[in-house]
Coordinates of C-alpha atoms and ligand atoms in Angstrom, one line a residue:
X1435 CA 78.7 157.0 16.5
X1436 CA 78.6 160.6 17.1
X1437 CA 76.0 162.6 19.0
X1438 CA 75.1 166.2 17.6
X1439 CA 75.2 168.5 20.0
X1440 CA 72.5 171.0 19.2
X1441 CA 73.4 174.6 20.8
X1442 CA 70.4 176.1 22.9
X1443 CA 68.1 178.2 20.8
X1444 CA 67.6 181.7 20.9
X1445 CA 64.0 182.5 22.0
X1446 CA 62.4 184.7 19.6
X1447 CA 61.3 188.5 20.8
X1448 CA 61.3 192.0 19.7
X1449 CA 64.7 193.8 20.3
X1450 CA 65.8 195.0 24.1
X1451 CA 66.9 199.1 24.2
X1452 CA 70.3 199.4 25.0
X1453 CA 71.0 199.7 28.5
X1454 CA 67.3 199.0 28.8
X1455 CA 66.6 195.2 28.1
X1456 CA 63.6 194.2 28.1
X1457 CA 61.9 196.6 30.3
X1458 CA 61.5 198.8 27.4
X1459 CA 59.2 196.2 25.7
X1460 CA 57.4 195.9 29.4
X1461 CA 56.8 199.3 29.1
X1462 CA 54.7 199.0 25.5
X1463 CA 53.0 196.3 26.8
X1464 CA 52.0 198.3 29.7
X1465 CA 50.8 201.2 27.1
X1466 CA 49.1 199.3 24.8
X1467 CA 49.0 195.5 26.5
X1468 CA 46.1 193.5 25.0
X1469 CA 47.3 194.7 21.2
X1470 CA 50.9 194.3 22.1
X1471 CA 50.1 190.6 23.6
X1472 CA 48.6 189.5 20.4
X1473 CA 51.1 190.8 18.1
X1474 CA 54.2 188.6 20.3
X1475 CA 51.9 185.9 19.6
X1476 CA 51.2 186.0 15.7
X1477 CA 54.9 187.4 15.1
X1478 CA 57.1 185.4 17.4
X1479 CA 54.7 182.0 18.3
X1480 CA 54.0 180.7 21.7
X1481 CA 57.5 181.4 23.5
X1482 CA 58.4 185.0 23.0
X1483 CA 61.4 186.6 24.5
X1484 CA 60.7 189.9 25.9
X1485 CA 64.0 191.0 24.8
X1486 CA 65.3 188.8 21.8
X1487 CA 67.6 185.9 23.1
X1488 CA 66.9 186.7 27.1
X1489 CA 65.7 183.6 28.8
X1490 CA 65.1 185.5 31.8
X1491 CA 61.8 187.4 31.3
X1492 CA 59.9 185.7 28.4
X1493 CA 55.6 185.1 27.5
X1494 CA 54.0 181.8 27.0
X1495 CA 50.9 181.6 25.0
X1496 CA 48.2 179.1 24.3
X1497 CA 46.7 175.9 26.2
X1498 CA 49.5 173.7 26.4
X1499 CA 52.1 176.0 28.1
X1500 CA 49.1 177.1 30.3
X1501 CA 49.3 173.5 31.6
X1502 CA 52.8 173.2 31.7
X1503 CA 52.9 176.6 33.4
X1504 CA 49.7 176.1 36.1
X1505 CA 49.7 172.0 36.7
X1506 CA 53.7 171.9 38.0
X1507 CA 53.8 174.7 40.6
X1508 CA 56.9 173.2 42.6
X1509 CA 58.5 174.0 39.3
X1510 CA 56.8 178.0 38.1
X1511 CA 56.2 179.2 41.0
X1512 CA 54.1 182.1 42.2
X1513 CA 56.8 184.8 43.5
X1514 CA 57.0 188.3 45.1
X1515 CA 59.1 189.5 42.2
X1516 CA 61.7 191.6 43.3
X1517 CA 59.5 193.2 46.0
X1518 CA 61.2 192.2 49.7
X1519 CA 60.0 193.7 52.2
X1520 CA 61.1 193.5 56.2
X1521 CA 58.6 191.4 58.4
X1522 CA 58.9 193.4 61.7
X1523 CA 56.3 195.7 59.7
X1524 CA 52.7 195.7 59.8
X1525 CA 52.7 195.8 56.2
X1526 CA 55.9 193.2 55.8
X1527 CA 54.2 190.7 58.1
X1528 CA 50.6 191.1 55.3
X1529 CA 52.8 190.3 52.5
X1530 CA 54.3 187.2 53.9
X1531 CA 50.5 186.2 54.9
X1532 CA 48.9 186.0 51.3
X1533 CA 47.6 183.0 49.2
X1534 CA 49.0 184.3 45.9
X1535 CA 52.5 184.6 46.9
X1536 CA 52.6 181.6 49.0
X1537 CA 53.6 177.8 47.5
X1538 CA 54.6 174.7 47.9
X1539 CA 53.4 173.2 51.8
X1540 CA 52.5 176.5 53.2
X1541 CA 49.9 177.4 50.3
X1542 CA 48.4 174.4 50.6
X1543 CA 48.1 174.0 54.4
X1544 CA 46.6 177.4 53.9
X1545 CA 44.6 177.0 50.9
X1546 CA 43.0 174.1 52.3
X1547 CA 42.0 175.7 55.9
X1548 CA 40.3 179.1 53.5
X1549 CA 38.7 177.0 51.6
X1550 CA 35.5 175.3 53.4
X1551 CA 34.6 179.5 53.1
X1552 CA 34.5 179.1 49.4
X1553 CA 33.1 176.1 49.0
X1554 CA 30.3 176.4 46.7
X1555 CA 27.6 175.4 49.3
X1556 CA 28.7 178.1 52.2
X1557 CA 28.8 180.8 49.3
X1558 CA 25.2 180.1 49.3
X1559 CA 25.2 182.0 52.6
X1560 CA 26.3 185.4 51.1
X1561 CA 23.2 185.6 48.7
X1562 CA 21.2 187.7 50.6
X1563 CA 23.9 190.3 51.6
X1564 CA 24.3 190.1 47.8
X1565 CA 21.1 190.6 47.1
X1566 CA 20.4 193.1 49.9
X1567 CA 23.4 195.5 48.9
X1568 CA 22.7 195.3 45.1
X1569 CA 18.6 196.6 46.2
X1570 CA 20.0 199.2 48.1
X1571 CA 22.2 200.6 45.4
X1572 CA 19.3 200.3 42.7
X1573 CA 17.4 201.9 45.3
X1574 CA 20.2 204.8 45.2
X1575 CA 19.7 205.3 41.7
X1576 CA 16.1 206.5 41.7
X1577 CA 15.9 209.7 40.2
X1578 CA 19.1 210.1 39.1
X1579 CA 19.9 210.4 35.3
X1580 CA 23.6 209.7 34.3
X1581 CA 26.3 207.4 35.9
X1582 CA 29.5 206.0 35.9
X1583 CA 28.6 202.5 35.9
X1584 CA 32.3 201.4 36.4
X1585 CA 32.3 203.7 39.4
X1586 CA 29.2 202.5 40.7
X1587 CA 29.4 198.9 40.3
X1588 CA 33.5 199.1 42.4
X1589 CA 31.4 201.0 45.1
X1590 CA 28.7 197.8 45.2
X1591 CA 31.4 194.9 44.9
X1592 CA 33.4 196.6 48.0
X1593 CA 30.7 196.8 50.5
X1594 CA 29.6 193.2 48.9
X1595 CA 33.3 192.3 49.7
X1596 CA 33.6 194.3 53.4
X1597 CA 30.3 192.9 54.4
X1598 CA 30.3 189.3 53.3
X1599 CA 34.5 189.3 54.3
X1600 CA 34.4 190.7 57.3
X1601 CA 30.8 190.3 58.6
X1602 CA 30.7 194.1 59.5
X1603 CA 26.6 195.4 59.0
X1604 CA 26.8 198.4 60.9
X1605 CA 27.7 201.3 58.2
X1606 CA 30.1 203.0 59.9
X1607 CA 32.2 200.3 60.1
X1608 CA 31.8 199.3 56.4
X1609 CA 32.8 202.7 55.6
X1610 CA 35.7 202.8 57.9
X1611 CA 37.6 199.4 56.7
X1612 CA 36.4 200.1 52.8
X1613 CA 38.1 203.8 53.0
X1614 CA 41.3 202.4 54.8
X1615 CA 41.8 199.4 52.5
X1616 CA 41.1 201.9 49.5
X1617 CA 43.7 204.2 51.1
X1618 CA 46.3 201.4 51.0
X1619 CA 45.6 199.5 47.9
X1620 CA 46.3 203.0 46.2
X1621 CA 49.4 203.8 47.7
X1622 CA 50.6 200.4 46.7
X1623 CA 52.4 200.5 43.6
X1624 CA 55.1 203.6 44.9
X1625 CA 55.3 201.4 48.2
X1626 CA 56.5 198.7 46.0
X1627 CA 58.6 200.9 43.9
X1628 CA 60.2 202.7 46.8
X1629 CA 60.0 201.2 50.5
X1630 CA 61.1 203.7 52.2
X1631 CA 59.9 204.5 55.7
X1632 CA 60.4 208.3 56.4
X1633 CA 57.8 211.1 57.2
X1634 CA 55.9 212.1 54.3
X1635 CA 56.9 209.1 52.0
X1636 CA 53.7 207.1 50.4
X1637 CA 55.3 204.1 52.8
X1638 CA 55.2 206.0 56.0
X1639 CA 51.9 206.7 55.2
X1640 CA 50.6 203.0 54.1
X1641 CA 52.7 201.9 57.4
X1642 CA 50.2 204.1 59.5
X1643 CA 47.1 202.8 58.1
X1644 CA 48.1 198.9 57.8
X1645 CA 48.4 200.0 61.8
X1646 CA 45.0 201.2 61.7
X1647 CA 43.6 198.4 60.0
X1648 CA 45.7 196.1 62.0
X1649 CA 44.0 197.6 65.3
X1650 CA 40.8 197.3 63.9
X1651 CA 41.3 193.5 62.6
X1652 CA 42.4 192.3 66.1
X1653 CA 39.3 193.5 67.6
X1654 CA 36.7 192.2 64.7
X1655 CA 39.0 188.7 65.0
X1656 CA 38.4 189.0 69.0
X1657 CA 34.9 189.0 68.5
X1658 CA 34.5 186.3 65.6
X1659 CA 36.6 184.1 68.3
X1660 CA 33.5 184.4 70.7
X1661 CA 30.9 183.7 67.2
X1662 CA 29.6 180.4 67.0
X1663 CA 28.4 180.3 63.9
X1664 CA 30.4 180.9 60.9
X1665 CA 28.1 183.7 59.3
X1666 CA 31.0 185.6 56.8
X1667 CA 34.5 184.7 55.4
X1668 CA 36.6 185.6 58.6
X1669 CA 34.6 184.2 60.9
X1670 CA 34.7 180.8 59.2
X1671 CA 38.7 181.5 59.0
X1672 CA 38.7 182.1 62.4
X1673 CA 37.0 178.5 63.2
X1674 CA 39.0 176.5 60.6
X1675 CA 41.3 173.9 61.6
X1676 CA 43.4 171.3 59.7
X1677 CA 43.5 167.6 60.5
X1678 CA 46.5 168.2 62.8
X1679 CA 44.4 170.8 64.8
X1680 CA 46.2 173.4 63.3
X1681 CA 44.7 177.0 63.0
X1682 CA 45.5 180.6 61.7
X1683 CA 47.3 183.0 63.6
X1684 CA 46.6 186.5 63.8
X1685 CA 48.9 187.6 61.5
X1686 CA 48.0 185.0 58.8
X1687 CA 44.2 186.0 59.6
X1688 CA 44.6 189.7 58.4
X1689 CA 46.6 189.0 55.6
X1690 CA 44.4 187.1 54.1
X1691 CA 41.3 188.8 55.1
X1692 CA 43.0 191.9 53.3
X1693 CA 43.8 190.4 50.1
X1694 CA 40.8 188.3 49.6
X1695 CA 38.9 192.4 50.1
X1696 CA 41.7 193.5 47.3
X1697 CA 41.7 190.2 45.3
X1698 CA 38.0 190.0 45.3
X1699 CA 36.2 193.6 44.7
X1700 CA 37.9 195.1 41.4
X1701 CA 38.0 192.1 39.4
X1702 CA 34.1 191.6 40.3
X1703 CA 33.2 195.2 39.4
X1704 CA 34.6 195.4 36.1
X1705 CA 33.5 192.3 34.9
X1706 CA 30.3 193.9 35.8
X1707 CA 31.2 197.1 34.4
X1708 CA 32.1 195.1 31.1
X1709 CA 28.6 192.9 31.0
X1710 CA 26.8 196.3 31.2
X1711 CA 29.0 197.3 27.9
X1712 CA 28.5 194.3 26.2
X1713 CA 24.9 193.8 26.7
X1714 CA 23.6 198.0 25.7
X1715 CA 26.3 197.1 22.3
X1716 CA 23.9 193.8 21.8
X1717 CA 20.7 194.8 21.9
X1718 CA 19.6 191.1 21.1
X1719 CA 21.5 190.2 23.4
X1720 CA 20.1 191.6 25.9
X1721 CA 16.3 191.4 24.9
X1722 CA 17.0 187.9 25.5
X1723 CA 18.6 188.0 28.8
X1724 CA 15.9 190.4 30.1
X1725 CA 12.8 187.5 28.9
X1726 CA 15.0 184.6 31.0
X1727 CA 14.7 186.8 33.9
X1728 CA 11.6 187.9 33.8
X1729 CA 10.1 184.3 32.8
X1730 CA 12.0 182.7 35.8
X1731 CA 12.6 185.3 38.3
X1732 CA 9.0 187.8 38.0
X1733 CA 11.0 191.1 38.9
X1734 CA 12.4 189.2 41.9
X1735 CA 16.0 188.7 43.2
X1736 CA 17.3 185.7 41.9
X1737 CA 17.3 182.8 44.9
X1738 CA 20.4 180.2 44.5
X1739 CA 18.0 177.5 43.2
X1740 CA 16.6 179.8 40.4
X1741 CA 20.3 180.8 39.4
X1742 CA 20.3 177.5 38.4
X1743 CA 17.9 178.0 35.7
X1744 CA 19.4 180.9 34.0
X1745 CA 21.0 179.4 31.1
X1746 CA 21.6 182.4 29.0
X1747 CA 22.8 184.6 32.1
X1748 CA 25.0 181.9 32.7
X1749 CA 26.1 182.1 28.9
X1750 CA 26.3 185.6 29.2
X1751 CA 29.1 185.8 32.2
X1752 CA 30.8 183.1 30.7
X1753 CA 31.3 185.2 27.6
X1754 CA 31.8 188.3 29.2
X1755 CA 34.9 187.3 31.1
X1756 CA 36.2 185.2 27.9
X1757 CA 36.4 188.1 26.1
X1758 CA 37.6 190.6 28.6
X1759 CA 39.0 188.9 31.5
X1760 CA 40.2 191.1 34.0
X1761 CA 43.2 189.1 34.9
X1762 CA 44.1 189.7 31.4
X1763 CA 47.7 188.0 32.0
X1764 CA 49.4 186.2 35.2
X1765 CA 53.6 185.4 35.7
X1766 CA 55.4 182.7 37.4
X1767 CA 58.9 182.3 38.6
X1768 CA 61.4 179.2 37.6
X1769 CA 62.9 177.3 41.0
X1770 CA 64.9 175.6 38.6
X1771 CA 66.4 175.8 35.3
X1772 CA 64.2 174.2 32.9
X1773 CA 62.4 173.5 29.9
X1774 CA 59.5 175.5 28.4
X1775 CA 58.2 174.7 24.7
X1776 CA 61.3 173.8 23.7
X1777 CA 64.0 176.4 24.7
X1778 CA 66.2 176.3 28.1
X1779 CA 65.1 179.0 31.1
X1780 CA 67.4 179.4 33.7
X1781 CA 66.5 179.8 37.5
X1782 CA 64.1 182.8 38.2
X1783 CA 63.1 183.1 35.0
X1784 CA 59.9 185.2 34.8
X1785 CA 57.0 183.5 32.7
X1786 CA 54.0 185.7 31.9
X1787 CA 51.3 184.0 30.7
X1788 CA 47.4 185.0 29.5
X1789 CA 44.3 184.1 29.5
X1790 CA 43.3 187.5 27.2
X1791 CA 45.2 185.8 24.5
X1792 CA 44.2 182.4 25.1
X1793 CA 41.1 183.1 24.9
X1794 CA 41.1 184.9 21.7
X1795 CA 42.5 182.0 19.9
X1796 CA 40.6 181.2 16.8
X1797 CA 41.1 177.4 16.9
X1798 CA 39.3 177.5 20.2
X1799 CA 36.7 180.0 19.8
X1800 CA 35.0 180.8 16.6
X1801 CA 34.9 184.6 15.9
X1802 CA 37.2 185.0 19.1
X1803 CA 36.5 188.9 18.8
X1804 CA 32.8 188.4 18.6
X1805 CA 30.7 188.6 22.0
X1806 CA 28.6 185.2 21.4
X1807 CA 27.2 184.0 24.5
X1808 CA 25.2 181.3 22.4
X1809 CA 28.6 179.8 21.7
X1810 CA 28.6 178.3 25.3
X1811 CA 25.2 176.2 24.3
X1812 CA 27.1 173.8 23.0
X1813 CA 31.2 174.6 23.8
X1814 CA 33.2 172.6 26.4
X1815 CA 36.9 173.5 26.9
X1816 CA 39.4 172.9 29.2
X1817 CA 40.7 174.2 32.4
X1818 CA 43.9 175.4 30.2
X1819 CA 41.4 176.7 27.1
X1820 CA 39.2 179.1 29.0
X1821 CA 41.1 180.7 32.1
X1822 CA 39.3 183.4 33.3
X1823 CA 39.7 182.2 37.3
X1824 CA 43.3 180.8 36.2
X1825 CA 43.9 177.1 36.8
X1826 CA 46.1 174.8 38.8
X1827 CA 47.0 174.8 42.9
X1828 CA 46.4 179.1 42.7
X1829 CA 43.0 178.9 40.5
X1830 CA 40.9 181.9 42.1
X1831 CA 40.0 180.8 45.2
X1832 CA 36.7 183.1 44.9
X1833 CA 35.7 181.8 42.0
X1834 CA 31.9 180.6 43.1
X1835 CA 31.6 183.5 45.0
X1836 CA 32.5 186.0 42.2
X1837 CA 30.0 183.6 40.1
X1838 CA 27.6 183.5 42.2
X1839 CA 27.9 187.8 42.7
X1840 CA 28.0 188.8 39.4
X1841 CA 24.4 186.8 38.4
X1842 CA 22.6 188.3 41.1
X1843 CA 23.4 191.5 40.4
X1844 CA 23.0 191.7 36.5
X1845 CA 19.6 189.6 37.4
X1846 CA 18.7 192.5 39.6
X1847 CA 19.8 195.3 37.9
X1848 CA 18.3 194.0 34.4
X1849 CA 14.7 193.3 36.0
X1850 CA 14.9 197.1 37.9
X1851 CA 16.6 199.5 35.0
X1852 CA 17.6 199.9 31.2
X1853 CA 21.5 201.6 31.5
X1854 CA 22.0 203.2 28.3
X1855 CA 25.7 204.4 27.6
X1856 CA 25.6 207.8 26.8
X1857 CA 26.8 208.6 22.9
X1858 CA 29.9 209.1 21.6
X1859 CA 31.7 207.9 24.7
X1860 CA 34.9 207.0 24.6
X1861 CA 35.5 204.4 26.2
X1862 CA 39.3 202.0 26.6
X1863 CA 40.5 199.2 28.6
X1864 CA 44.1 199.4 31.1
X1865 CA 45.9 196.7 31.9
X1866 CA 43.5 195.8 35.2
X1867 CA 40.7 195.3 32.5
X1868 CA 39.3 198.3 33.8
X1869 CA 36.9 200.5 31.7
X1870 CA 38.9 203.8 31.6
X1871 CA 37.5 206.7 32.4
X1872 CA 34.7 205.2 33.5
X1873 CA 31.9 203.9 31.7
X1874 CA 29.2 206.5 31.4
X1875 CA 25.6 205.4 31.0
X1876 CA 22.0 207.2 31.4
X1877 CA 19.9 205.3 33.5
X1878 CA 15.8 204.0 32.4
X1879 CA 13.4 201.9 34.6
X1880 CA 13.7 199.1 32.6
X1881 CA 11.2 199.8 29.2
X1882 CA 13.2 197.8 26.9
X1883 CA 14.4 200.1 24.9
X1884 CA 17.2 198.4 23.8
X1885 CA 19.4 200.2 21.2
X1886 CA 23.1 199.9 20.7
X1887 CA 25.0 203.5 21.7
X1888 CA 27.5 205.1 19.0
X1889 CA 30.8 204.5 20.7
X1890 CA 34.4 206.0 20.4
X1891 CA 37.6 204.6 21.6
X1892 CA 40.1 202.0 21.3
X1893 CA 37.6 199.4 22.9
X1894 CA 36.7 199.0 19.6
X1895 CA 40.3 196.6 18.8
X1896 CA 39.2 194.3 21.5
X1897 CA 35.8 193.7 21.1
X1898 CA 34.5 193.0 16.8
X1899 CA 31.0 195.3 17.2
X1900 CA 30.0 195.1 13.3
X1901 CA 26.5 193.7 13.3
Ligands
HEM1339 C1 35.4 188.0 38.3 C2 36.1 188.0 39.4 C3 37.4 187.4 39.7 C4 38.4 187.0 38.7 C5 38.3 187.1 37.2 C6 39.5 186.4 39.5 C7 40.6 185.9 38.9 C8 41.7 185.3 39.6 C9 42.8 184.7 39.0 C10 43.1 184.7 37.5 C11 43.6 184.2 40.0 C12 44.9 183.4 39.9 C13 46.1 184.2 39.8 C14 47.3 183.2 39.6 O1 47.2 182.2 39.0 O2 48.3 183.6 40.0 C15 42.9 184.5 41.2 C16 43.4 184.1 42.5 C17 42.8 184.5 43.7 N1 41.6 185.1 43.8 FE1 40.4 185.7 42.3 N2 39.2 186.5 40.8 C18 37.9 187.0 41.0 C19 37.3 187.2 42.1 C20 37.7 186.8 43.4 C21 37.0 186.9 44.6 C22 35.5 187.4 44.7 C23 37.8 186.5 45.6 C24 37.5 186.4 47.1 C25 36.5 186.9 47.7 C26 39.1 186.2 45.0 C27 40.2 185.8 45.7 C28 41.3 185.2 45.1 C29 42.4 184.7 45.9 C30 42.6 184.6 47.4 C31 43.4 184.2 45.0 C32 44.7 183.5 45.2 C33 44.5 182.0 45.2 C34 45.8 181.2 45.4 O3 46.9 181.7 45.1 O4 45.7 180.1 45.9 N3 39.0 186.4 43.7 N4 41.8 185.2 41.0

């Protein structure tokens, strides 16, 4: 008897430009990603090469390569790309200390010291700085007309972040580490690009403030050492311990305390940023919303056992970050080669895949473009079906906390004003999810008003608004 030997397959994908390859084809995504993602998907299926034939950088769509993908992470790995950089630097030594590019026994010995901080119960604890931040910014709004909600709501979920992170309450100190970690998270994609460390160069400069903030770490670190109690995230770092008696360094304190503040803020604020869209384009919508809150809440800020009762607010940020997650899409990195829905990757393979598309799959979601938060009355899908946190050993680690933040604030702002986007705004999305240029929206006390702004701009492919 004779076995056939089937040759590997070629995995489908649009074309590579000479001399280019696939980065050509990263570069549209990067233009025009959400549009771009969807059109792989309906013209290639749910392996796409991101250069026809080339194993080596490729996208994997839908529920069942999200589990292959997220439940084996020995196998796809979370990776630094091809971003090295040396570890006798302040800023070398915070990239080796993070839980997103860690795996295997280090990510979990980590994961599981960090994560009494995030337990459901202890984000309890960070209500009131919630709540008290959110007053003070609604407070800030009195008397002003027009905003940039997407602005204001980044400027809120950072000193949520700084104060509830790092414990700090007196204002200058808020102010200090939010404007040094802003500094550095912009300079971050040349750093990455070009590592250089001379005068003058965007990694000179990033070196000099990961100093600063490094300075200013070891003293706030000192002082949580001497803190009984466990009252914010660093503090209960500080304190952890694993059976063995093991504990974070230093080092491996900072680095995480930084990324949680990067990991944590942006995805928070435009999620808010996105609610607010959603809810002035659904008038009904948000009619709704505002008669849970009032019913429950009486024009109060919400306490954690009355968040329980929300039903339609927890409907509504359910269906918010279905429909525009703001991790839109997430990679991995082959340590082997290996098999994914059917075709051969080799070692380091890249493997994007995304929850955007996922969750705009019409077998799993009825009307995916259609913002329905009544569909979550009665729909149950999977950790691999609806993704907005990710799933597997790296799920979002902040996931209750982010929860937890964006209810109190939509509860707050809802009961306080009516945010109105101003008319004929044009409004898009980039790659972060981010409402760009900003969403601009003329601020009420809360009369409810509710009508749906004319709007302009290419929002309008993501999100189905006919009535
Ligand atoms: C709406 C808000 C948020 C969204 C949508 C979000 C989304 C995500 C996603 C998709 C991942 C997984 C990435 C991957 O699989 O590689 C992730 C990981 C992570 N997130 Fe979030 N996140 C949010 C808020 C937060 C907050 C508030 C914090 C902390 C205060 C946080 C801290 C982290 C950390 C540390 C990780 C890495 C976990 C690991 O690798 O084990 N996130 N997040």
């Amino acid at each position: 008897m004779t076995t056939a030997t089937t040759a590997p397959q070629t995995i489908p994908g649009p074309r590579g430009l000479p001399g280019l390859g696939w980065r050509a084809n990263i570069l549209k995504m990067y233009l025009n990603p959400f549009a771009y993602l969807r059109w792989l998907h309906d013209t290639y299926g749910d392996v796409v090469a991101l250069a026809q034939g080339d194993p080596s950088n490729v996208v994997a769509f839908g529920p069942a390569l999200n589990f292959r993908l997220l439940s084996d992470p020995d196998l796809f790995r979370n990776d630094a790309g091809p971003f090295k950089f040396s570890d006798d630097t302040a800023f070398g030594r915070l990239m080796q200390n993070n839980l997103p590019t860690m795996n295997g026994e280090k990510h979990r010995q980590h994961r599981r010291l960090m994560q009494p901080a995030f337990h459901r119960q202890q984000v309890t604890h960070y209500r009131d700085d919630m709540v008290m931040l959110t007053q003070s910014m609604l407070d800030s709004w009195q008397g002003r007309t027009e905003i940039d909600a997407a602005t204001e709501m980044k400027l809120l979920t950072q000193r949520i972040a700084v104060k509830t992170l790092f414990g700090l309450y007196d204002e200058t100190g808020v102010e200090r580490m939010g404007k040094l970690l802003l500094r550095m998270t912009r300079s971050m994609l040349l750093v990455m690009i070009a590592p250089v460390n001379i005068p003058g160069t965007p990694y000179h400069r990033v070196l000099g403030i990961v100093g600063e903030m490094e300075a200013m770490m070891r003293s706030l670190i000192a002082q949580k050492r001497q803190q009984s109690e466990a009252t914010d995230v660093l503090a209960a770092l500080v304190h952890a311990y694993d059976e063995g008696g093991v504990q974070l360094s230093d080092e491996e304190l900072m680095g995480h305390a930084i990324t949680l503040f990067v990991a944590g803020h942006e995805t928070t604020a435009n999620t808010l940023a996105w609610i607010i869209f959603l809810l002035d384009q659904h008038p009904r919508v948000q009619a709704d919303l505002l008669d849970e809150l009032s019913d429950v809440l009486h024009g109060e800020a919400p306490t954690i056992e009355q968040l329980k009762q929300l039903p339609l607010l927890d409907s509504v940020v359910k269906e918010g970050l279905r429909l525009l997650p703001p991790a839109a899409i997430g990679t991995r990195a082959t340590s082997t080669p290996c098999e994914l829905g059917g075709f051969e990757l080799p070692k380091g393979a890249n493997v994007v895949y995304s929850e955007f598309v996922t969750h705009r799959l019409p077998q799993l979601y009825e009307e995916p473009d259609r913002f329905k938060p009544e569909r979550w009355a009665t729909l149950d899908r999977s950790p691999y079906e609806y993704l907005p946190f990710s799933a597997g050993r790296h799920m979002c680690i902040g996931a209750a906390f982010a929860t937890q933040e964006l209810k109190v604030v939509i509860a707050m702002l809802l009961q306080h004003y009516r945010l109105a986007i101003v008319p004929n705004s044009r409004i898009a999305a980039n790659i972060s999810m981010r409402p760009i240029p900003g969403l601009p929206v003329r601020v009420f006390p809360q009369d409810r008003q509710f009508q749906r702004a004319p709007i302009r701009g290419s929002i309008q492919q993501l999100v189905d608004l006919a009535q």
